[in-house]
PDB file of C-alpha atoms in Angstrom:
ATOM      1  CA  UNK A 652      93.444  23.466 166.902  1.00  0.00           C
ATOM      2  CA  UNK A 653      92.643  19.963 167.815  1.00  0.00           C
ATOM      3  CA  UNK A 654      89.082  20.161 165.018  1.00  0.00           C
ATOM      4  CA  UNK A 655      91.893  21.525 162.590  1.00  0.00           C
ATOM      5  CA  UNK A 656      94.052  19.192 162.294  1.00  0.00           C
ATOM      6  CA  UNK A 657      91.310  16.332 162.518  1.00  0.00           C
ATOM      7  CA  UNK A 658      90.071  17.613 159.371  1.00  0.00           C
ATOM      8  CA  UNK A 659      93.175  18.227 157.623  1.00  0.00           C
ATOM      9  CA  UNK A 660      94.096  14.441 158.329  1.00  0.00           C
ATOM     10  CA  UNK A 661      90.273  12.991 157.222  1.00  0.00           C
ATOM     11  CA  UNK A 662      90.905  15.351 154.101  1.00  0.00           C
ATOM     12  CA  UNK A 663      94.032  13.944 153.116  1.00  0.00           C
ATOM     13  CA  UNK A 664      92.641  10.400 153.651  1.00  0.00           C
ATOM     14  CA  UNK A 665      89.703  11.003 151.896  1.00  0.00           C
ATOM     15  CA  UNK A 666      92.095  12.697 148.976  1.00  0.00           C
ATOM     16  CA  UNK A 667      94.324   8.939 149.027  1.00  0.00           C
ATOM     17  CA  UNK A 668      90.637   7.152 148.634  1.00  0.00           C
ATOM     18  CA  UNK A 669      89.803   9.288 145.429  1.00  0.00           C
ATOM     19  CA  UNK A 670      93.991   8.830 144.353  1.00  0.00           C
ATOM     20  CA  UNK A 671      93.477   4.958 144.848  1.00  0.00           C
ATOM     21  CA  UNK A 672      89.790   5.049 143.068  1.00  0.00           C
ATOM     22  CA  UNK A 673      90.529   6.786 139.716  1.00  0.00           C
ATOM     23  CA  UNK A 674      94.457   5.304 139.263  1.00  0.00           C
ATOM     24  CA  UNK A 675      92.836   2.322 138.030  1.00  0.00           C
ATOM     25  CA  UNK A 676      90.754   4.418 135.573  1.00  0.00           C
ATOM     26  CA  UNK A 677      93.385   6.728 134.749  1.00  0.00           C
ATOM     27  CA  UNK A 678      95.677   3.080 133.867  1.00  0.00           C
ATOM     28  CA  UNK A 679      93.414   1.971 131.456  1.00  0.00           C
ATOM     29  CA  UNK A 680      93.180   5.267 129.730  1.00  0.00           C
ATOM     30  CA  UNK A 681      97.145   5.759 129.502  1.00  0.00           C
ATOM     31  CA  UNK A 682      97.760   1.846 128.128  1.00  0.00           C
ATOM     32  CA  UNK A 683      94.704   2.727 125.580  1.00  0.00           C
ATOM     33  CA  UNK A 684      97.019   5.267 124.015  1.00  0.00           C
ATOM     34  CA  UNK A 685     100.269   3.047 123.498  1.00  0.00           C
ATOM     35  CA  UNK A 686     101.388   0.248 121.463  1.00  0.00           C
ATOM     36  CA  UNK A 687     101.408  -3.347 123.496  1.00  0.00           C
ATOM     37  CA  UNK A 688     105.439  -2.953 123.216  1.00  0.00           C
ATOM     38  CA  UNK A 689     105.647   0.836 125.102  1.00  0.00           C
ATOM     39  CA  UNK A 690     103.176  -1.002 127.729  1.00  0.00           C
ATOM     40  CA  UNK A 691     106.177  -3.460 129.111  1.00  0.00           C
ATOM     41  CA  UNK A 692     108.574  -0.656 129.077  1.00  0.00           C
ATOM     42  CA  UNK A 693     110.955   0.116 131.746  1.00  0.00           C
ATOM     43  CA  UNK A 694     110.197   2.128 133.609  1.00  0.00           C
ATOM     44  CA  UNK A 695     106.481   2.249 132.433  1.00  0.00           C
ATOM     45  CA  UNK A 696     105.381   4.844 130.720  1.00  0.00           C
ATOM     46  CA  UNK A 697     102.492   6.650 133.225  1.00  0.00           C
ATOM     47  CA  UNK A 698     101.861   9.099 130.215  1.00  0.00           C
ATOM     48  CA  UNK A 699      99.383   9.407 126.918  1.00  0.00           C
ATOM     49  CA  UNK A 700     100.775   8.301 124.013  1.00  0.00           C
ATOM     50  CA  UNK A 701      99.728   8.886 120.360  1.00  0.00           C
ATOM     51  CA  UNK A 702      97.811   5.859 119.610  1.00  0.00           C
ATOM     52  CA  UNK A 703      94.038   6.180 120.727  1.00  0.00           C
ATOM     53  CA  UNK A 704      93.531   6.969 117.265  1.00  0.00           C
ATOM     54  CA  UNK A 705      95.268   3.907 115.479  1.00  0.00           C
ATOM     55  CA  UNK A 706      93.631   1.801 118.877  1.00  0.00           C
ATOM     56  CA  UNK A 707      90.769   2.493 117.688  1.00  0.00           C
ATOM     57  CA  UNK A 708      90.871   2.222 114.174  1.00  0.00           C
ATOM     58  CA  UNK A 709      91.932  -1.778 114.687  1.00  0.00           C
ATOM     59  CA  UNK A 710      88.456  -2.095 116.892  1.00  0.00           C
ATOM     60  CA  UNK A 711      86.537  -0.423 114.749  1.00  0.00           C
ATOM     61  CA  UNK A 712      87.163  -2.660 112.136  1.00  0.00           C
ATOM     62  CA  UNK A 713      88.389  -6.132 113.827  1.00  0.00           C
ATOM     63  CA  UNK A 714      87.711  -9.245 111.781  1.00  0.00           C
ATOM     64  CA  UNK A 715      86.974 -11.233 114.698  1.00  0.00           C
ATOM     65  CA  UNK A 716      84.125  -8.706 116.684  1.00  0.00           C
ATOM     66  CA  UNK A 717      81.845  -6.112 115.056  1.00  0.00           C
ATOM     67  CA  UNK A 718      81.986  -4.043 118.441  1.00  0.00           C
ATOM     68  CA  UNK A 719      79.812  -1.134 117.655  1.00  0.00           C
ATOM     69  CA  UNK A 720      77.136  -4.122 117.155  1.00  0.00           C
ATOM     70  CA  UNK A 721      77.736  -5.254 120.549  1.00  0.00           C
ATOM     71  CA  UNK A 722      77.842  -1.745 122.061  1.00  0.00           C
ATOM     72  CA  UNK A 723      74.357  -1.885 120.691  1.00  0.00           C
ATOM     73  CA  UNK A 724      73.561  -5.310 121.749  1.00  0.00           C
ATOM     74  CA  UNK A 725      74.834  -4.353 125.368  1.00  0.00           C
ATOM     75  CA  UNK A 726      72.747  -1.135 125.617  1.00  0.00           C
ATOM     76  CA  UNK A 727      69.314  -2.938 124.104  1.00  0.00           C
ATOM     77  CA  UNK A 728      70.261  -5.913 127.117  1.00  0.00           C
ATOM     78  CA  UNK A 729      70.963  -3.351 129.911  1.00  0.00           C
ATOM     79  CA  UNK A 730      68.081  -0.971 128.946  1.00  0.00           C
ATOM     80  CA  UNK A 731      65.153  -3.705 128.487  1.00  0.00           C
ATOM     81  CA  UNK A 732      66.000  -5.047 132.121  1.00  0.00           C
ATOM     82  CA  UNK A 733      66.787  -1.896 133.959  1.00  0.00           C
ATOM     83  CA  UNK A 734      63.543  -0.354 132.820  1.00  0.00           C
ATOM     84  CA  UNK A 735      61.709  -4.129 133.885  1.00  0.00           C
ATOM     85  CA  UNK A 736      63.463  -3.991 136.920  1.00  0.00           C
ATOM     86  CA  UNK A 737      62.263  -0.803 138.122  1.00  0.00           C
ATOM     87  CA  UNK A 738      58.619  -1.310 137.022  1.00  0.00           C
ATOM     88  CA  UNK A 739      58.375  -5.201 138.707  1.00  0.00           C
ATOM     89  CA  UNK A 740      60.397  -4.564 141.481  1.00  0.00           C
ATOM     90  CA  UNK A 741      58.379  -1.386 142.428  1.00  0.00           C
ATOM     91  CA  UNK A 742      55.338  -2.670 142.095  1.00  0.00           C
ATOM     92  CA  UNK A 743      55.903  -5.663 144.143  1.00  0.00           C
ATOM     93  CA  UNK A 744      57.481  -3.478 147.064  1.00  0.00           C
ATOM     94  CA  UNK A 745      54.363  -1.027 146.769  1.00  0.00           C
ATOM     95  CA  UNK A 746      52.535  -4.898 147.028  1.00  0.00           C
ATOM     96  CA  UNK A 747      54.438  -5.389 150.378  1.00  0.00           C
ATOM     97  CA  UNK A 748      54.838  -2.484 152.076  1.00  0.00           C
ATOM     98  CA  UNK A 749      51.177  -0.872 151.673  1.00  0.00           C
ATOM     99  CA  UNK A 750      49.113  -3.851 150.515  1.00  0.00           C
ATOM    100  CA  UNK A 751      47.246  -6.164 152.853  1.00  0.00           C
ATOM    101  CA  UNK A 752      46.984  -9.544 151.421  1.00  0.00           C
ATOM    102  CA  UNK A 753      47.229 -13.442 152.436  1.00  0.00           C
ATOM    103  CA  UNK A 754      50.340 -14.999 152.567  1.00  0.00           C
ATOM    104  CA  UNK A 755      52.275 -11.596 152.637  1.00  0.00           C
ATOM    105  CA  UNK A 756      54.572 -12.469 155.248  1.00  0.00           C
ATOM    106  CA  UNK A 757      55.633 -15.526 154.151  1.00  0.00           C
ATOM    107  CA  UNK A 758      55.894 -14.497 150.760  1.00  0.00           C
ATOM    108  CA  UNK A 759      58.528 -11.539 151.492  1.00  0.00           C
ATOM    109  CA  UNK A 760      60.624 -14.439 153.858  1.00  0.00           C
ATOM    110  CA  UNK A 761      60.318 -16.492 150.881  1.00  0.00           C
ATOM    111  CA  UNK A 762      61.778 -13.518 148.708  1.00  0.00           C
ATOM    112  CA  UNK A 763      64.095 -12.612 151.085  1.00  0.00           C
ATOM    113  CA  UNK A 764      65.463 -16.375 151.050  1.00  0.00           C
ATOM    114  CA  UNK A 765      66.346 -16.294 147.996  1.00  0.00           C
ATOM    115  CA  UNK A 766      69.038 -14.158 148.271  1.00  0.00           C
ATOM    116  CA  UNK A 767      71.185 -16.761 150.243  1.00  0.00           C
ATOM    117  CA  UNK A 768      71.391 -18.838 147.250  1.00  0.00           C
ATOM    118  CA  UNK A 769      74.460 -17.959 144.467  1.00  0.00           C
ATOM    119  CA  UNK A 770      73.297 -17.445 141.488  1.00  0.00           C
ATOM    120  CA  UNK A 771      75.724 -19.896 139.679  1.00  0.00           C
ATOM    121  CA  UNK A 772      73.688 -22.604 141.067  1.00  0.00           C
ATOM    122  CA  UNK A 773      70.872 -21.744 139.016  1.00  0.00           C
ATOM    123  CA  UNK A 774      72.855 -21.325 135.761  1.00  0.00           C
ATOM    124  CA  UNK A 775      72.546 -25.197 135.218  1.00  0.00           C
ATOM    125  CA  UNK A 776      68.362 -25.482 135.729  1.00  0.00           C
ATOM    126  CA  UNK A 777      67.635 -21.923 133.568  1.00  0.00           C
ATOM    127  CA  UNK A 778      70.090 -23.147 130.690  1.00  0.00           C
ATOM    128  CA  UNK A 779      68.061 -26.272 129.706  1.00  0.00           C
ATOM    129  CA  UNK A 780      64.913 -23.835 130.287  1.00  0.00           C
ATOM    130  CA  UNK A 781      66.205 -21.147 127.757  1.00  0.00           C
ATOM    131  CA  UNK A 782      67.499 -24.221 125.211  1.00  0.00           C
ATOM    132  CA  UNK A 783      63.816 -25.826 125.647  1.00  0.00           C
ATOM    133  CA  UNK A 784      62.305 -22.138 124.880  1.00  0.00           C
ATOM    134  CA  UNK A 785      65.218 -22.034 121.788  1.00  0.00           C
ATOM    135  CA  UNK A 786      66.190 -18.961 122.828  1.00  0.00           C
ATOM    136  CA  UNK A 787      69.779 -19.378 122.347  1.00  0.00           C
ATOM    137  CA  UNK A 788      71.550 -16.284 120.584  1.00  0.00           C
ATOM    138  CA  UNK A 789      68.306 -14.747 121.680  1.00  0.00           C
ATOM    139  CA  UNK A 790      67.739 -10.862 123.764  1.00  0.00           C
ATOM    140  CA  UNK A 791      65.814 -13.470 125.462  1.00  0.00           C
ATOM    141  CA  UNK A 792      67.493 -15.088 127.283  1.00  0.00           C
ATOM    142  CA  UNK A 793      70.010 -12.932 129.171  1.00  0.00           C
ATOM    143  CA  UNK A 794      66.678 -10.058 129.640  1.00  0.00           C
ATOM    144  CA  UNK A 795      63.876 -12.196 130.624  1.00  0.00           C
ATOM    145  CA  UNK A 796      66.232 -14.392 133.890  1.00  0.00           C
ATOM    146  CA  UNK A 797      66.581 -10.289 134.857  1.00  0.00           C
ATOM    147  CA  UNK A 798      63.484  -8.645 135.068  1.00  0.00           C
ATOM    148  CA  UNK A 799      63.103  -8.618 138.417  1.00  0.00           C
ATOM    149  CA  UNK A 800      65.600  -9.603 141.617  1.00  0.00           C
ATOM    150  CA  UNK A 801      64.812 -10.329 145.392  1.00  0.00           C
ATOM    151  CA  UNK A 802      67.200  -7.386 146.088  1.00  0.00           C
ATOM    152  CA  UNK A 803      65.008  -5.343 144.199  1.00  0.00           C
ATOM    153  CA  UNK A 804      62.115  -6.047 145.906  1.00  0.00           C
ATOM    154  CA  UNK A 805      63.551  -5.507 149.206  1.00  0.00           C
ATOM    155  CA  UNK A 806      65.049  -2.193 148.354  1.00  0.00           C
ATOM    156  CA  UNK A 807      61.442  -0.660 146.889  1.00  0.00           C
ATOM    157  CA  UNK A 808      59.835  -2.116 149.782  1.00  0.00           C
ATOM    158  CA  UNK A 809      62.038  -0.292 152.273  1.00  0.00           C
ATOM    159  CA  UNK A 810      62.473   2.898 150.763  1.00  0.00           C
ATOM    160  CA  UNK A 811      58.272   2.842 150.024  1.00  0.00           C
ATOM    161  CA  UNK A 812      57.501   1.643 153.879  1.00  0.00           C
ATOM    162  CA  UNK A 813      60.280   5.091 154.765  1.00  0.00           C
ATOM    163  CA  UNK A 814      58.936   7.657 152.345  1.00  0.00           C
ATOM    164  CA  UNK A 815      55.635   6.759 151.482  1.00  0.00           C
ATOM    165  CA  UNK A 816      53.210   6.759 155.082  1.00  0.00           C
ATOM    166  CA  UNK A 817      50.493   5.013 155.109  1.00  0.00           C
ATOM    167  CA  UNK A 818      48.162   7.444 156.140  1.00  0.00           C
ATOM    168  CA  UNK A 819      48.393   9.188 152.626  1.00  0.00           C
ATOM    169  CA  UNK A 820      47.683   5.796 150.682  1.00  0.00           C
ATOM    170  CA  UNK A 821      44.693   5.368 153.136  1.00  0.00           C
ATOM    171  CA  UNK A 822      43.712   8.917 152.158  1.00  0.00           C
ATOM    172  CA  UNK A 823      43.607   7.912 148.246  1.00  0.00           C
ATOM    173  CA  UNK A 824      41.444   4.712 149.389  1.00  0.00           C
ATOM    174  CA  UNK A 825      38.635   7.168 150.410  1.00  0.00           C
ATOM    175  CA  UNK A 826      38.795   9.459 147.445  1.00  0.00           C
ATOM    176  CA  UNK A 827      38.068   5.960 144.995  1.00  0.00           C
ATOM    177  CA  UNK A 828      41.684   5.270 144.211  1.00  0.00           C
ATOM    178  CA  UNK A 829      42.330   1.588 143.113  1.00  0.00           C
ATOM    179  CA  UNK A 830      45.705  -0.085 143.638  1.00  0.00           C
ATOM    180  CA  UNK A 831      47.442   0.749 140.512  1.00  0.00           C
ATOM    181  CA  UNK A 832      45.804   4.490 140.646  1.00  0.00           C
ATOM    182  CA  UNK A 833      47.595   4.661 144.734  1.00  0.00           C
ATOM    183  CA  UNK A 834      50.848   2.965 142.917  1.00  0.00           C
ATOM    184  CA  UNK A 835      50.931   5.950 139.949  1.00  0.00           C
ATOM    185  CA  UNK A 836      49.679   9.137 141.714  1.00  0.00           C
ATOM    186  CA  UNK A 837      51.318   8.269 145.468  1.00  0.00           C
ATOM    187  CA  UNK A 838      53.828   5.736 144.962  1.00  0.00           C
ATOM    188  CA  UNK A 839      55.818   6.953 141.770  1.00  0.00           C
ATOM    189  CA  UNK A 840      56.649  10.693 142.799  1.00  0.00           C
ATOM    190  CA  UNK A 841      58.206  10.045 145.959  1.00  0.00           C
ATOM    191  CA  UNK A 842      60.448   7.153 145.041  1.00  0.00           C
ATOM    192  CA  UNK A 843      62.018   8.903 141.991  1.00  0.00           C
ATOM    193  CA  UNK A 844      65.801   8.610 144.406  1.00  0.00           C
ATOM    194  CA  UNK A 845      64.943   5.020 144.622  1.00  0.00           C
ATOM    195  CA  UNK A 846      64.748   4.499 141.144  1.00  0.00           C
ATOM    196  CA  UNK A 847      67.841   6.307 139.881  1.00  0.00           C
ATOM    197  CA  UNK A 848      69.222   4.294 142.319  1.00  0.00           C
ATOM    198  CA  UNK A 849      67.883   0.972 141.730  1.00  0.00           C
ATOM    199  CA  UNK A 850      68.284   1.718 138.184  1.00  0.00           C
ATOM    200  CA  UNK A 851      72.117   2.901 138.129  1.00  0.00           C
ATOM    201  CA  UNK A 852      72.939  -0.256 139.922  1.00  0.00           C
ATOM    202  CA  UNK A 853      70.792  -2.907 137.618  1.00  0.00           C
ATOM    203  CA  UNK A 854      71.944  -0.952 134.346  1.00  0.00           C
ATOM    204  CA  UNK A 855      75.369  -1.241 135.643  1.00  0.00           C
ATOM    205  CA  UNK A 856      75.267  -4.764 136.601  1.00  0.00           C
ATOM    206  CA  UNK A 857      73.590  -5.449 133.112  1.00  0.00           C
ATOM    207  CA  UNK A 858      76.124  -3.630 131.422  1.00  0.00           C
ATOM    208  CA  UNK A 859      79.696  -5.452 133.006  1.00  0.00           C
ATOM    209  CA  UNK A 860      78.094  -9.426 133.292  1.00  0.00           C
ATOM    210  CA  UNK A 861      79.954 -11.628 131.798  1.00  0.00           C
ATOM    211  CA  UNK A 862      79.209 -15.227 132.794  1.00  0.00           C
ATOM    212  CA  UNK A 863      75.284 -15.387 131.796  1.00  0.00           C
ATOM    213  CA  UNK A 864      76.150 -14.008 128.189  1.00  0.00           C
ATOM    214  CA  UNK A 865      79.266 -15.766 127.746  1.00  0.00           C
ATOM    215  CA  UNK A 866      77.023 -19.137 127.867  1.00  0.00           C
ATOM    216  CA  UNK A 867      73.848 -18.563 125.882  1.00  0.00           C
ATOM    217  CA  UNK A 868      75.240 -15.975 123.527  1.00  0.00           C
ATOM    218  CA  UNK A 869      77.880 -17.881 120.784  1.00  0.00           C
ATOM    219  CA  UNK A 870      77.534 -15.810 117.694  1.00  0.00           C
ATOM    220  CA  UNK A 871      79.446 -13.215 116.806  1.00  0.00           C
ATOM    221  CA  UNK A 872      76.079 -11.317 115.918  1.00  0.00           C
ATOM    222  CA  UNK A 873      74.725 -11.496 119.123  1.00  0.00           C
ATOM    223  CA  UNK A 874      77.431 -10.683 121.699  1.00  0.00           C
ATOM    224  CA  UNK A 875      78.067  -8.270 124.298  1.00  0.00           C
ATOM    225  CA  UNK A 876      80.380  -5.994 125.313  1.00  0.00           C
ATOM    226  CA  UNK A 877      82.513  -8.206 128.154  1.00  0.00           C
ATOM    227  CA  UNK A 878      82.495 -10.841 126.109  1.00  0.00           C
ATOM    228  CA  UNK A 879      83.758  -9.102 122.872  1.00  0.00           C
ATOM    229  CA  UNK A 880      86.547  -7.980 124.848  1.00  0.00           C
ATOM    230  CA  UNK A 881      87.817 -11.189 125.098  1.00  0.00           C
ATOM    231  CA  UNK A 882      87.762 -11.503 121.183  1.00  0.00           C
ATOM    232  CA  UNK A 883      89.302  -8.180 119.623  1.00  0.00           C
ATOM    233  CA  UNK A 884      93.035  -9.305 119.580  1.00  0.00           C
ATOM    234  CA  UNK A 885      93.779 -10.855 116.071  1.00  0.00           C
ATOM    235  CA  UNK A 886      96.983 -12.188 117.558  1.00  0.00           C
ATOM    236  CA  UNK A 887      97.414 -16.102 117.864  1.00  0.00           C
ATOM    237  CA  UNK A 888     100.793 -15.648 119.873  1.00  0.00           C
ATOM    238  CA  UNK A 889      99.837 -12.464 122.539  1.00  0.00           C
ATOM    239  CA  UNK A 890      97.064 -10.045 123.678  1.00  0.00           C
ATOM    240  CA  UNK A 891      97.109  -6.850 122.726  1.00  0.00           C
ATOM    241  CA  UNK A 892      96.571  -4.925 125.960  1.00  0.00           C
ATOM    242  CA  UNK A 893      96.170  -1.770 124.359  1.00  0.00           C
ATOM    243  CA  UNK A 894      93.781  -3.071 122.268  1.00  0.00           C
ATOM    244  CA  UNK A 895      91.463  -4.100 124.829  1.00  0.00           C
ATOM    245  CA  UNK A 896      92.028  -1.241 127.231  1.00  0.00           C
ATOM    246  CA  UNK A 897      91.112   0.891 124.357  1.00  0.00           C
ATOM    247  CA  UNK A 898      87.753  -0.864 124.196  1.00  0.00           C
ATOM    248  CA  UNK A 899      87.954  -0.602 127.745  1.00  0.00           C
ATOM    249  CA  UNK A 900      87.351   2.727 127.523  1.00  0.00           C
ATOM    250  CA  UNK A 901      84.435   2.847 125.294  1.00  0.00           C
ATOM    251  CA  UNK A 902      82.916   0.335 127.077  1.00  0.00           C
ATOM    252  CA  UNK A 903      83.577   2.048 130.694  1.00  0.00           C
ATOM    253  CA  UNK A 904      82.143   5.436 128.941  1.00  0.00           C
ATOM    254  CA  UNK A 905      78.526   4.865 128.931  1.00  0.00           C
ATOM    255  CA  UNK A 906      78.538   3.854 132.901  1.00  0.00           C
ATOM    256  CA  UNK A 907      80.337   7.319 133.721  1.00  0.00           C
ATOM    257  CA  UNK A 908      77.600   9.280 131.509  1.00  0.00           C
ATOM    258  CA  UNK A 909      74.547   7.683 133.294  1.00  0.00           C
ATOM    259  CA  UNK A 910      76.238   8.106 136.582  1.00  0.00           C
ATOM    260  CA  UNK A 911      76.875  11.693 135.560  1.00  0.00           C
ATOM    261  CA  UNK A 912      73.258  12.278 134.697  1.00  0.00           C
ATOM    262  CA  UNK A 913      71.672  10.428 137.885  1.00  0.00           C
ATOM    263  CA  UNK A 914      74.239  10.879 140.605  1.00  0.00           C
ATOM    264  CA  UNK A 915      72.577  13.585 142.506  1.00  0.00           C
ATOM    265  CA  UNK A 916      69.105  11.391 142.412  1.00  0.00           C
ATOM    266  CA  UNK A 917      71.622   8.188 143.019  1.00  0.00           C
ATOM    267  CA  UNK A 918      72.781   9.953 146.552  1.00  0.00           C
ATOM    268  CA  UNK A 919      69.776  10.749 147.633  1.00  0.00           C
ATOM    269  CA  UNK A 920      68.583   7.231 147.236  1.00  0.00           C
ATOM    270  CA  UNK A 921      71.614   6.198 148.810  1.00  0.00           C
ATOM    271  CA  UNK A 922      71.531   8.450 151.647  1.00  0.00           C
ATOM    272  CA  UNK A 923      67.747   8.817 152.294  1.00  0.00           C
ATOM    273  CA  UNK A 924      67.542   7.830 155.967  1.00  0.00           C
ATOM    274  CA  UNK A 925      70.391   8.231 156.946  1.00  0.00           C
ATOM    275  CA  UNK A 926      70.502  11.202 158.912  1.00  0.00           C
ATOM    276  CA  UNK A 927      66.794  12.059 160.859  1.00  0.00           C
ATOM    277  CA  UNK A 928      65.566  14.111 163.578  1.00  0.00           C
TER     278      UNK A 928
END
């Protein structure tokens, strides 16, 4: 009776977590679908409306922000240094966790340091590097600063030290494998989790940043999603929330279709280890 009603209660918890997690969501979707004057109603209106369509008709063609061009932008960004990202940041954890070389443990502390230090404090140093490089209003300069991360790194190296032993990479040593050949053929197939995690977290992270963006891309041309957000309402005297929740949405879609795709690899990257024995 007791293991009854222990579940029923972490059931109905876990049921308030999901309630509190998609509300937000579910918000953004309702305000997409009204006017900017139904969304300061009285009591608010906690419905759909009928004007996605019209919503979307003012994005679609907004004087201020072509945003199917930064859609585009966004998704050429996000791709270019989520697929870096995996490749760099797996090889140097294969480096690391089955590689004997000099300077190895001070080179992983050294990695590992770097990820007590913000990242705004670098924003200063790598802006005069990209405007030395002139790649201002560049793909340049918000993919190249991202290739690779300490966190990264760290996360290839553990999950390769877990689920790759070392006994197997000796193994391809004495049949003539070279490092790259151990990387491909051992390496690769059993961190697949690890990369659909990796790379749900770097694409997403890609995809939302604001800040980096915001700073070396100014032309309309060349902006991205969270910062075209900012520039959809027409309006010199209010926002129009429904406006940008209505982009919202299209910009929130791609992130749910990935994680959609991946989530089952995603888990098991997530999970891997946790439970042994």
């Amino acid at each position: 009776m007791r293991n009854r009603t222990g579940r029923s209660i972490v059931y109905v918890l876990l049921l308030l977590f999901v309630g509190f997690s998609i509300f937000p969501f579910y918000w953004m979707s309702v305000i997409s679908t009204r006017t900017a004057g139904e969304i300061s109603a009285i009591p608010p209106k906690v419905f759909y409306g009928s004007r996605l369509a019209e919503n979307f008709d003012k994005i679609f063609n907004n004087e201020n922000v072509d945003f199917l061009r930064t859609m585009g932008n966004t998704a050429i960004i996000a791709v270019s240094i989520t697929v870096s990202m995996l490749l760099l940041s797996s090889l140097a954890g294969f480096a690391f966790a089955r590689l004997n070389f000099t300077g190895k443990g001070f080179m992983l502390l050294f990695v590992l340091g770097t990820l007590m230090i913000p990242a705004q404090l670098g924003i200063i140093p790598q802006y005069l590097i990209i405007t030395k490089l002139q790649w201002l209003n560049d793909y340049r300069a918000v993919i190249v600063p991202g290739m690779v991360s300490a966190f990264g790194v760290f996360f290839m190296r553990q999950y390769i030290e877990a689920s790759v032993p070392n006994e197997l990479v000796e193994a391809g040593r004495i049949d003539g494998c070279r490092n790259l050949q151990l990387y491909a053929l051992i390496a690769v197939p059993a961190i697949a989790p690890a990369y659909a995690t990796l790379g749900i977290l770097t694409f997403m992270g890609a995809w939302n940043d604001y800040l980096w963006p915001s700073i070396v891309m100014k032309s309309n041309e060349m902006l991205t999603v969270q910062v075209a957000l900012l520039r959809l309402d027409t309006s010199s005297y209010f926002q129009d929330k429904s406006l940008v929740m209505a982009a919202s949405v299209m910009a929130t879609l791609p992130l749910f279709l990935i994680f959609l795709f991946f989530n089952r690899q995603f888990i098991a990257g997530v999970t891997d280890g946790a439970v042994k024995g």
